[in-house]
Amino acid sequence: MNMSVLALQEYEFERQFNENEAIQWMQENWKKSFLFSALYAAFIFGGRHLMKQREKFELRKPLVLWSLSLAVFSIFGAVRTGGYMVYILMAKGLKQSVCDQSFYNGPVSKFWAYAFVLSKAPELGDTIFIILRKQKLIFLHWYHHITVLLYSWYSYKDMVAGGGWFMTMNYLVHAVMYSYYALRAAGFRVSRKFAMFITLTQITQMVVGCVVNYLVFSWMQQGQCPSHVQNIVWSSLMYLSYFVLFCQFFFEAYIHKSKKDMSKSA
């Protein structure tokens, strides 16, 4: 069985998925992402206030199940969209992989594109565990959750170019990240280098995202990439802000902390 057959072979649920209905629903309802974001922000501030006078919850078993379910979902998403994107790259080239809208309505990928944007709402649940377990909640965490939700719903409705790259990269990173979270929650000792690797892949994702935006903008001038300047601006600002924040996190969590540990042991 050759690669193209493997990459494009559909499961029955993928074949029966109606992407036109999904896109229409998102065009009519994408602004609900603002409501979800507002409720999420209210929960953060309200939840932290309520937990101040309470003992933290352990929630280890629910956290294992939560992280494991998101890991499995992300792994399947990464395999399906990754296989499709590799096929497009090998068969039709880089420009087609960036500019073609087939990711939103083609075999295999159409279901996983919609599943991706919808998943950004339940993924807000990550923060529930942080609040209830009274762990440190950094700005990067909730800022990232809110902006990804808003941008994903905003972009899917227009089937903008570059979406295949953005979604596949995120599936890949989340497949590794949630697997790591599941192992940690289950009590396994995981090397600190693995956490560093995850952050480095996130930083790389932001660099590639900016490059894809540049390509979309360049090819859009030639009338070959279906997008609009407003979307590219928002996407670029989002990726650049993530890049700065993830680099800052990497320095504080791994470089600065290592120096402090070394100075204590000296």
Tab-separated table of C-alpha atoms in Angstrom, residues 15 36 81 86 92 97 111-112 134 138 144 147 168 171 192 217 222 232 235 247 253 257:
chain	number	residue	atom	x	y	z
A	15	ARG	CA	-16.054	10.045	5.537
A	36	PHE	CA	-16.396	31.071	26.775
A	81	THR	CA	-3.357	15.460	9.968
A	86	VAL	CA	3.185	15.028	4.495
A	92	LYS	CA	2.223	18.932	-4.476
A	97	SER	CA	0.518	22.720	1.660
A	111	PHE	CA	-12.929	16.041	10.512
A	112	TRP	CA	-9.732	16.705	12.464
A	134	LYS	CA	-3.669	25.570	44.284
A	138	ILE	CA	1.261	31.927	35.184
A	144	HIS	CA	-2.437	31.168	25.620
A	147	THR	CA	-6.116	33.603	22.459
A	168	THR	CA	-0.894	19.890	12.684
A	171	TYR	CA	-1.594	18.482	17.529
A	192	ARG	CA	13.556	17.406	33.427
A	217	PHE	CA	1.161	37.085	3.036
A	222	GLN	CA	-0.062	36.841	-6.081
A	232	ILE	CA	-2.375	37.496	9.223
A	235	SER	CA	-1.978	35.524	13.861
A	247	CYS	CA	11.391	32.054	25.687
A	253	ALA	CA	12.243	27.648	34.482
A	257	LYS	CA	16.617	27.992	38.079
